[in-house]
């Protein structure tokens, strides 16, 4: 837009007659779907940002004019220009000698054209790469927004084709190196901008979460995340690939570090997105599109009917997604980074995995707190309901209600987890059992003394719980049950042992249906 640029040389709609080489290069570029557009292609100009149109005009001008200038000089130096004008031999030799002595002057003229071209493009696209004085001279685009990765890719293609056209003239490489430097800087900038925009796109994925769960307990979010990154990397393929004579964009240590940090940032943005979704208040949840994958059994039917998700269900879905991300998605993304030549992929994966595991652990602890705390809290009041006293109680007639209620609540947790993700069942159940057994052990160790009947009642209830949840026992819960039993007086007679065995069998028989979920046969498929 600067008035200094309003010259006939920049009027591409004027009838400029390009050289054969310039014409060929433009024809080839058009065939390849390149950025060299017709000067009269107004529709294209309206779509393109002004910086892009500016670079198109500028490069087209150089490629259409410089070949004639260069060929004229070659003719001048080798004498063919003078022979055509039928100069006398002596005069021709003097002219050729004069031309040879002026080679440096001509070289400077060509270099000035290259410098002007490059600085004008830098002013439009990479103003931060110019010195302060140069910015004032070649800039003036500060009010324009920075180009997207797509438009920068387009510009890179334009400058590459200009470079190819000039190389075809056999201009010495040292004169064209400045253009190669520009192309490298543009490629690096394109990668940085694309990754920044990718992070912004991924941040918006939270808005697309519809909580539709497939029969693996996953929503579409991990897949959307992976596809977003794949699409971003594919859009950079032509920029990452090196043309003849070009250096790798990752040759500079700073570029490697910047790209690595941006990649880690992209992964972190998605992890933050998961956390936000799993912990935001109920009022913020969009349940308008809540449904279950029609191809899977309607295990999630109750949620569908209510058209709402509890905090616990949301945490479970997030945990299920985290598990899939760790086992599949993050590893797939690492492969794509490596395939596209990214450096520091191990660091990207390591840092991202650690952050994901931290989130997973936080969400898991929240879920366990939601579910285990009420069960644990009910034990003490249940044990001593009706003024029960371990020192003064009747002969045991069976497992008391407080333990049955605790088991029913544990079964409810099992059911909730199972409907979302079978793989999460052992992990959740093991922790709930640990919490309950630890509290039961604490309560037993707090009892000052047991009567014979009290000791038998306590042993019956501890064994009933331990045997029921046997497939979910861990070293920690085993230790708690052991400590609880050690706090009791030993059984003194065979009659007591026989009564204990009968009451245990009676309990297991009467609650057979409820306890089915704790059977080893049904859990075999759940173990990971």
mmCIF file of N, CA, C and O in Angstrom, residues 136 294 308 313 449 491:
data_model
loop_
_atom_site.group_PDB
_atom_site.id
_atom_site.type_symbol
_atom_site.label_atom_id
_atom_site.label_comp_id
_atom_site.label_asym_id
_atom_site.label_seq_id
_atom_site.Cartn_x
_atom_site.Cartn_y
_atom_site.Cartn_z
ATOM 1 N N UNK A 136 11.529 -0.032 9.354
ATOM 2 C CA UNK A 136 10.847 1.199 8.930
ATOM 3 C C UNK A 136 10.786 1.299 7.418
ATOM 4 O O UNK A 136 9.809 1.757 6.852
ATOM 5 N N UNK A 294 -25.225 -47.067 19.771
ATOM 6 C CA UNK A 294 -26.316 -48.003 19.518
ATOM 7 C C UNK A 294 -25.811 -49.412 19.224
ATOM 8 O O UNK A 294 -26.562 -50.375 19.301
ATOM 9 N N UNK A 308 -28.440 -37.038 32.283
ATOM 10 C CA UNK A 308 -27.477 -36.280 33.088
ATOM 11 C C UNK A 308 -26.385 -37.209 33.571
ATOM 12 O O UNK A 308 -26.588 -38.413 33.708
ATOM 13 N N UNK A 313 -19.641 -40.436 37.463
ATOM 14 C CA UNK A 313 -19.672 -41.024 36.118
ATOM 15 C C UNK A 313 -18.746 -40.266 35.172
ATOM 16 O O UNK A 313 -18.058 -40.855 34.333
ATOM 17 N N UNK A 449 -11.623 -55.137 74.760
ATOM 18 C CA UNK A 449 -11.669 -56.587 75.002
ATOM 19 C C UNK A 449 -12.906 -57.196 74.341
ATOM 20 O O UNK A 449 -13.911 -56.509 74.121
ATOM 21 N N UNK A 491 -10.041 -68.799 68.416
ATOM 22 C CA UNK A 491 -11.173 -69.692 68.675
ATOM 23 C C UNK A 491 -10.673 -70.864 69.523
ATOM 24 O O UNK A 491 -9.675 -71.511 69.184
#
